[in-house]
Amino acid sequence: MFSVARCFTHLLRSELLHPIKHSLIKLFSQSTPQVSMSSETPEQLNSTSMEETQLANDPKTPSISPYPTPLSPPLPLISKEIELSRAMSASSKATTFSLSRDDVIFEDQWLLVVNKPFGIYCETVLFSVPHLLQQSPDSVEASEFHLANRLDRDTSGVMVITKLHKVAGKLVKAFTDHKVQKTYMALCVGSAPKWDRIRLQSGHGRSKYGAWRVYASSVVGRKLPGGSAVKHMETLFELLSVNRTVHFIEPSKCAKDQEKTVVVEEKSSTDANQGRDEILVRAFPKSGRTHQIRLHCQYLGMPIKGDVKYEGVCEWKGEICDGHTLHAESLSLEHPVTGLPVKFHAPLPLWATQAMQSR
């Protein structure tokens, strides 16, 4: 069990950065060739803070690294231990988990849409589909089941499974081409926002140590370690409630000029560990990047509750958080076979309904 003191002690330690050493700068003088990433020692590769110490706060300022500067902080040290425990718990459920008819949101001869439970891997859900449909796992039909979209282990909500390979190809392409509209609900802990709706635009990519990070919008397209490039990431957030004081309940029809738009170019000025407000938001991701909503909530200074990887609290109001509070609320798309518009909506989890109930 993790105490409050232990959680925050580790989180504070994880934010400590070592000062830039002058000797590193000398290595990159004009008379010395630039050192390649592959020449680093194992000790350097294992350091989670070295990357931050080598880079300037302004991504436009030349630095000793050939790669753009990540603007979000490195993974907290405490996250490794907690994430391992959560992963082991989810893995232990793989052989015993089974979908029920109560989990089914929609089904026809081409699609099966389910409400994925919290704390379960997508693959575990997929493996349980033959049992739900009373088919053999080794049958020809079962071999064609395919995940059209994926959710993180601790994210609940709408998940689409196709029953035929040819249908899978069409639907996957729709997701890739951003022709699917999605909404998410997230319960965050941080400083109460001063906005009702905000559109956040930034870069997204893997940093030197493999973690997903927020980058400046101006470096989209720049190369990253490993050969990938910074990609555009955009999310619209709508404030629903703060400490159970309701703002909006249904998706707003506000005009675009009433939104606050933030184009990320520098590190967030909001400390993710300062505020202690409970904030419920609806997120409309306009791109489909890995951990997109989680990263943008962290940047806004309101990390998702329980999301220890991105500075979320690991203990709240005397209870240990078993995972993060993020829910895939709805999917709107064109049916891959009939061509008709369809919208799938997953029932809200208890934490979401409670956050919208006045005290």
Coordinates of C-alpha atoms in Angstrom, one line a residue:
M1 CA 0.0 0.0 0.0
F2 CA 1.2 3.5 -0.8
S3 CA 0.7 6.3 1.7
V4 CA 0.0 9.9 0.8
A5 CA 3.4 10.9 2.1
R6 CA 5.2 8.3 0.1
C7 CA 3.4 9.1 -3.1
F8 CA 4.2 12.8 -3.0
T9 CA 7.8 12.3 -1.8
H10 CA 8.5 10.3 -4.9
L11 CA 6.7 12.7 -7.2
L12 CA 8.7 15.6 -5.8
R13 CA 12.0 13.7 -6.2
S14 CA 11.1 12.9 -9.8
E15 CA 10.9 16.6 -10.7
L16 CA 14.4 17.5 -9.4
L17 CA 16.7 18.3 -12.3
H18 CA 20.5 18.3 -12.2
P19 CA 22.2 21.5 -13.3
I20 CA 23.7 21.7 -16.8
K21 CA 27.4 20.8 -16.7
H22 CA 29.8 23.0 -18.6
S23 CA 31.8 20.0 -19.7
L24 CA 28.9 18.7 -21.8
I25 CA 28.8 22.0 -23.6
K26 CA 32.5 21.9 -24.4
L27 CA 32.0 18.5 -26.1
F28 CA 29.9 20.2 -28.7
S29 CA 32.2 23.1 -29.5
Q30 CA 32.8 24.0 -33.2
S31 CA 36.1 22.0 -33.2
T32 CA 34.5 18.8 -32.0
P33 CA 32.2 16.6 -34.0
Q34 CA 28.7 16.1 -32.6
V35 CA 28.4 13.0 -30.5
S36 CA 25.8 10.5 -31.8
M37 CA 23.0 9.1 -29.6
S38 CA 24.5 5.6 -29.9
S39 CA 27.7 6.6 -28.2
E40 CA 26.1 7.2 -24.9
T41 CA 26.9 5.0 -21.9
P42 CA 24.3 2.8 -20.2
E43 CA 24.3 5.1 -17.2
Q44 CA 23.2 8.0 -19.5
L45 CA 20.5 6.0 -21.1
N46 CA 19.1 4.9 -17.8
S47 CA 18.8 8.5 -16.5
T48 CA 15.3 9.9 -16.7
S49 CA 16.5 13.4 -16.0
M50 CA 19.5 13.8 -18.3
E51 CA 17.4 14.7 -21.2
E52 CA 15.8 17.7 -19.4
T53 CA 19.2 18.9 -18.1
Q54 CA 20.7 19.1 -21.6
L55 CA 17.8 21.1 -23.2
A56 CA 16.9 24.7 -22.9
N57 CA 13.4 25.9 -21.9
D58 CA 12.8 27.5 -25.3
P59 CA 12.5 24.9 -28.0
K60 CA 13.6 27.5 -30.6
T61 CA 16.9 28.1 -28.8
P62 CA 19.8 26.0 -30.3
S63 CA 20.8 23.3 -27.8
I64 CA 23.4 20.6 -27.7
S65 CA 20.9 18.0 -28.8
P66 CA 20.0 17.6 -32.5
Y67 CA 16.4 16.8 -31.5
P68 CA 13.6 19.1 -30.4
T69 CA 13.0 19.8 -26.7
P70 CA 10.1 17.9 -25.1
L71 CA 8.0 20.4 -23.1
S72 CA 6.3 18.0 -20.7
P73 CA 8.3 16.5 -17.8
P74 CA 9.9 13.1 -17.7
L75 CA 8.0 10.2 -16.2
P76 CA 7.9 10.4 -12.3
L77 CA 10.0 7.8 -10.6
I78 CA 7.0 6.5 -8.6
S79 CA 5.2 5.6 -11.9
K80 CA 7.4 2.6 -12.6
E81 CA 6.6 0.7 -9.4
I82 CA 2.9 1.5 -9.6
E83 CA 2.5 0.8 -13.3
L84 CA 4.2 -2.6 -12.8
S85 CA 1.8 -3.5 -10.1
R86 CA -1.2 -2.4 -12.2
A87 CA 0.1 -4.3 -15.2
M88 CA 0.5 -7.5 -13.2
S89 CA -3.0 -7.1 -11.8
A90 CA -4.5 -6.8 -15.4
S91 CA -2.4 -9.7 -16.7
S92 CA -3.7 -11.9 -13.9
K93 CA -7.3 -11.3 -15.1
A94 CA -6.5 -12.5 -18.7
T95 CA -7.5 -16.1 -18.1
T96 CA -10.6 -15.5 -16.0
F97 CA -12.2 -12.4 -17.7
S98 CA -15.2 -12.9 -19.9
L99 CA -17.6 -10.4 -21.5
S100 CA -21.2 -10.5 -20.7
R101 CA -24.3 -9.4 -22.7
D102 CA -24.5 -6.4 -20.4
D103 CA -21.2 -5.2 -21.9
V104 CA -22.6 -5.2 -25.4
I105 CA -23.5 -1.7 -26.8
F106 CA -24.3 -2.8 -30.4
E107 CA -24.1 -5.9 -32.5
D108 CA -24.9 -6.8 -36.1
Q109 CA -23.4 -9.3 -38.6
W110 CA -20.3 -7.1 -39.1
L111 CA -19.6 -5.3 -35.9
L112 CA -19.6 -5.9 -32.1
V113 CA -19.3 -2.8 -30.0
V114 CA -18.7 -3.3 -26.3
N115 CA -18.1 -1.2 -23.2
K116 CA -14.6 -2.1 -22.2
P117 CA -14.1 -2.4 -18.4
F118 CA -11.5 -0.5 -16.5
G119 CA -8.2 -2.4 -15.7
I120 CA -8.5 -4.9 -18.6
Y121 CA -6.2 -5.1 -21.7
C122 CA -7.9 -4.8 -25.1
E123 CA -6.4 -8.2 -26.1
T124 CA -8.1 -9.8 -23.1
V125 CA -11.5 -8.4 -24.3
L126 CA -10.8 -9.6 -27.8
F127 CA -10.0 -13.1 -26.6
S128 CA -13.2 -13.3 -24.7
V129 CA -15.4 -12.5 -27.8
P130 CA -15.7 -16.2 -29.0
H131 CA -17.1 -17.2 -25.7
L132 CA -19.6 -14.4 -25.7
L133 CA -20.8 -15.3 -29.2
Q134 CA -20.7 -19.0 -28.3
Q135 CA -18.1 -19.9 -30.8
S136 CA -14.9 -21.9 -30.6
P137 CA -11.7 -19.8 -30.2
D138 CA -10.2 -22.0 -33.0
S139 CA -13.1 -21.5 -35.4
V140 CA -12.7 -19.7 -38.7
E141 CA -15.2 -17.0 -37.5
A142 CA -13.1 -16.3 -34.4
S143 CA -9.9 -15.9 -36.5
E144 CA -11.4 -12.9 -38.2
F145 CA -12.2 -10.9 -35.1
H146 CA -10.2 -7.7 -35.0
L147 CA -9.8 -4.6 -32.8
A148 CA -10.9 -1.6 -34.8
N149 CA -9.8 0.8 -32.0
R150 CA -7.7 0.4 -28.9
L151 CA -8.0 1.8 -25.4
D152 CA -5.4 2.0 -22.7
R153 CA -5.5 -0.7 -20.0
D154 CA -7.2 1.6 -17.4
T155 CA -9.4 3.5 -19.9
S156 CA -13.0 2.2 -20.0
G157 CA -15.6 2.7 -22.7
V158 CA -16.5 2.2 -26.4
M159 CA -14.5 -0.4 -28.2
V160 CA -15.3 -1.7 -31.7
I161 CA -14.6 -5.2 -32.8
T162 CA -15.0 -6.2 -36.4
K163 CA -16.2 -9.7 -37.4
L164 CA -14.7 -9.9 -40.9
H165 CA -11.2 -8.9 -42.2
K166 CA -12.7 -6.9 -45.1
V167 CA -14.7 -4.8 -42.7
A168 CA -11.7 -4.3 -40.4
G169 CA -9.7 -2.8 -43.2
K170 CA -12.5 -0.2 -44.0
L171 CA -13.0 0.7 -40.3
V172 CA -9.3 1.0 -39.5
K173 CA -8.9 3.3 -42.5
A174 CA -11.7 5.5 -41.2
F175 CA -9.9 5.8 -37.8
T176 CA -6.6 6.5 -39.6
D177 CA -8.2 9.2 -41.8
H178 CA -9.8 10.9 -38.7
K179 CA -13.3 10.3 -40.0
V180 CA -14.4 9.0 -36.6
Q181 CA -15.6 11.5 -34.0
K182 CA -14.8 10.6 -30.4
T183 CA -15.6 12.0 -27.0
Y184 CA -14.0 11.1 -23.7
M185 CA -14.8 11.9 -20.0
A186 CA -11.9 12.6 -17.7
L187 CA -11.8 13.2 -13.9
C188 CA -8.8 15.3 -13.1
V189 CA -7.1 16.8 -10.0
G190 CA -5.5 20.2 -10.3
S191 CA -6.2 23.9 -10.4
A192 CA -9.8 24.8 -11.4
P193 CA -9.7 26.1 -15.0
K194 CA -10.6 29.7 -15.9
W195 CA -12.0 28.5 -19.2
D196 CA -15.3 26.8 -20.2
R197 CA -13.9 25.5 -23.5
I198 CA -10.3 25.3 -24.6
R199 CA -8.6 24.0 -27.8
L200 CA -5.0 22.8 -27.2
Q201 CA -2.7 22.4 -30.2
S202 CA 0.8 20.9 -29.7
G203 CA 3.4 18.5 -31.0
H204 CA 3.5 14.8 -30.0
G205 CA 6.2 12.2 -30.0
R206 CA 8.5 9.8 -28.2
S207 CA 11.4 11.4 -26.4
K208 CA 15.0 10.0 -26.2
Y209 CA 14.0 7.5 -23.5
G210 CA 10.9 6.2 -25.2
A211 CA 8.2 8.1 -23.3
W212 CA 5.4 10.0 -25.0
R213 CA 5.8 13.8 -24.5
V214 CA 4.3 17.1 -25.5
Y215 CA 6.4 19.1 -28.0
A216 CA 6.0 22.6 -29.4
S217 CA 3.7 23.1 -32.4
S218 CA 6.5 24.8 -34.3
V219 CA 8.7 21.6 -34.3
V220 CA 6.0 19.4 -35.9
G221 CA 7.8 17.4 -38.6
R222 CA 11.2 17.5 -36.9
K223 CA 13.0 14.2 -36.5
L224 CA 13.1 12.4 -33.1
P225 CA 15.3 9.7 -31.6
G226 CA 14.5 6.3 -33.2
G227 CA 13.6 7.9 -36.6
S228 CA 10.1 9.0 -35.9
A229 CA 9.0 12.6 -36.2
V230 CA 7.0 15.1 -34.1
K231 CA 3.3 14.9 -35.1
H232 CA 0.4 17.4 -34.7
M233 CA -1.9 16.8 -31.7
E234 CA -5.1 18.7 -31.0
T235 CA -7.8 18.3 -28.3
L236 CA -10.8 20.4 -27.5
F237 CA -11.8 20.3 -23.8
E238 CA -15.2 21.3 -22.3
L239 CA -15.5 21.9 -18.6
L240 CA -18.3 19.9 -17.0
S241 CA -17.9 20.4 -13.3
V242 CA -15.5 21.6 -10.6
N243 CA -15.8 20.0 -7.2
R244 CA -19.3 18.8 -8.2
T245 CA -20.5 22.2 -9.3
V246 CA -21.9 21.5 -12.8
H247 CA -21.0 23.7 -15.8
F248 CA -22.1 21.7 -18.8
I249 CA -23.9 18.3 -19.0
E250 CA -24.4 17.8 -22.8
P251 CA -21.8 18.6 -25.5
S252 CA -22.0 22.3 -26.1
K253 CA -23.0 24.0 -29.4
C254 CA -20.8 27.1 -28.6
A255 CA -19.4 29.0 -31.6
K256 CA -15.8 28.4 -32.4
D257 CA -14.9 32.0 -31.7
Q258 CA -16.0 31.5 -28.1
E259 CA -13.3 28.9 -27.5
K260 CA -9.9 29.7 -26.0
T261 CA -7.2 28.4 -28.3
V262 CA -3.7 27.6 -27.0
V263 CA -0.9 26.8 -29.5
V264 CA 1.8 25.2 -27.4
E265 CA 5.3 26.7 -27.9
E266 CA 6.8 26.5 -24.4
K267 CA 6.6 24.6 -21.1
S268 CA 3.4 24.9 -19.1
S269 CA 3.3 27.7 -16.6
T270 CA 0.8 25.7 -14.5
D271 CA 2.2 23.4 -11.7
A272 CA 0.4 20.1 -11.9
N273 CA 0.9 19.5 -8.2
Q274 CA -0.5 22.8 -6.9
G275 CA -4.3 22.6 -7.3
R276 CA -6.5 20.2 -5.3
D277 CA -9.7 20.7 -7.2
E278 CA -11.7 17.8 -8.7
I279 CA -12.3 18.7 -12.4
L280 CA -14.6 16.8 -14.8
V281 CA -14.0 17.5 -18.5
R282 CA -15.3 16.2 -21.8
A283 CA -12.5 15.8 -24.4
F284 CA -12.9 15.9 -28.1
P285 CA -9.6 14.6 -29.6
K286 CA -9.1 16.0 -33.2
S287 CA -6.2 13.7 -33.8
G288 CA -5.6 10.2 -32.6
R289 CA -2.2 10.2 -30.8
T290 CA -1.1 7.8 -28.1
H291 CA -2.0 9.1 -24.6
Q292 CA -3.2 12.3 -26.2
I293 CA -5.8 13.3 -23.7
R294 CA -3.6 12.2 -20.8
L295 CA -0.7 14.3 -22.0
H296 CA -2.8 17.4 -22.7
C297 CA -4.5 17.2 -19.3
Q298 CA -1.0 17.1 -17.7
Y299 CA 0.0 20.1 -19.8
L300 CA -3.1 22.1 -18.6
G301 CA -2.0 21.5 -15.0
M302 CA -4.9 19.1 -14.2
P303 CA -3.5 15.6 -14.7
I304 CA -6.1 12.8 -14.7
K305 CA -6.7 11.3 -11.3
G306 CA -4.7 8.1 -10.8
D307 CA -2.6 8.7 -13.9
V308 CA 0.8 8.4 -12.2
K309 CA 2.7 8.2 -15.5
Y310 CA 1.7 11.9 -16.2
E311 CA 1.8 13.4 -12.7
G312 CA -1.7 12.3 -11.6
V313 CA -2.3 11.6 -7.9
C314 CA -1.7 8.0 -6.8
E315 CA -3.8 8.5 -3.6
W316 CA -6.9 10.7 -3.3
K317 CA -9.1 11.4 -0.3
G318 CA -7.6 8.5 1.7
E319 CA -7.9 5.9 -1.1
I320 CA -5.3 4.4 -3.4
C321 CA -6.1 5.0 -7.1
D322 CA -6.1 1.6 -8.9
G323 CA -5.8 3.4 -12.3
H324 CA -6.7 6.5 -14.1
T325 CA -10.2 7.9 -14.5
L326 CA -10.6 8.2 -18.3
H327 CA -13.7 6.9 -20.2
A328 CA -14.3 6.6 -23.9
E329 CA -17.8 8.0 -23.9
S330 CA -18.9 7.9 -27.6
L331 CA -17.9 7.1 -31.2
S332 CA -19.6 8.6 -34.2
L333 CA -18.8 7.1 -37.7
E334 CA -20.2 5.9 -41.0
H335 CA -21.0 2.2 -40.9
P336 CA -18.3 0.4 -42.9
V337 CA -20.9 -1.7 -44.8
T338 CA -24.3 0.1 -44.8
G339 CA -22.8 3.6 -45.1
L340 CA -25.3 4.9 -42.5
P341 CA -24.2 7.3 -39.8
V342 CA -24.1 5.5 -36.4
K343 CA -23.2 6.7 -32.9
F344 CA -22.2 4.3 -30.1
H345 CA -22.4 5.6 -26.5
A346 CA -21.0 3.8 -23.4
P347 CA -22.7 4.2 -20.0
L348 CA -20.8 6.5 -17.8
P349 CA -18.8 5.0 -14.9
L350 CA -19.7 5.8 -11.3
W351 CA -16.9 8.4 -10.9
A352 CA -18.3 10.5 -13.8
T353 CA -21.9 10.5 -12.6
Q354 CA -20.8 11.3 -9.1
A355 CA -18.8 14.3 -10.3
M356 CA -21.9 15.8 -11.8
Q357 CA -24.0 15.4 -8.7
S358 CA -24.3 18.5 -6.6
R359 CA -23.2 18.0 -3.0

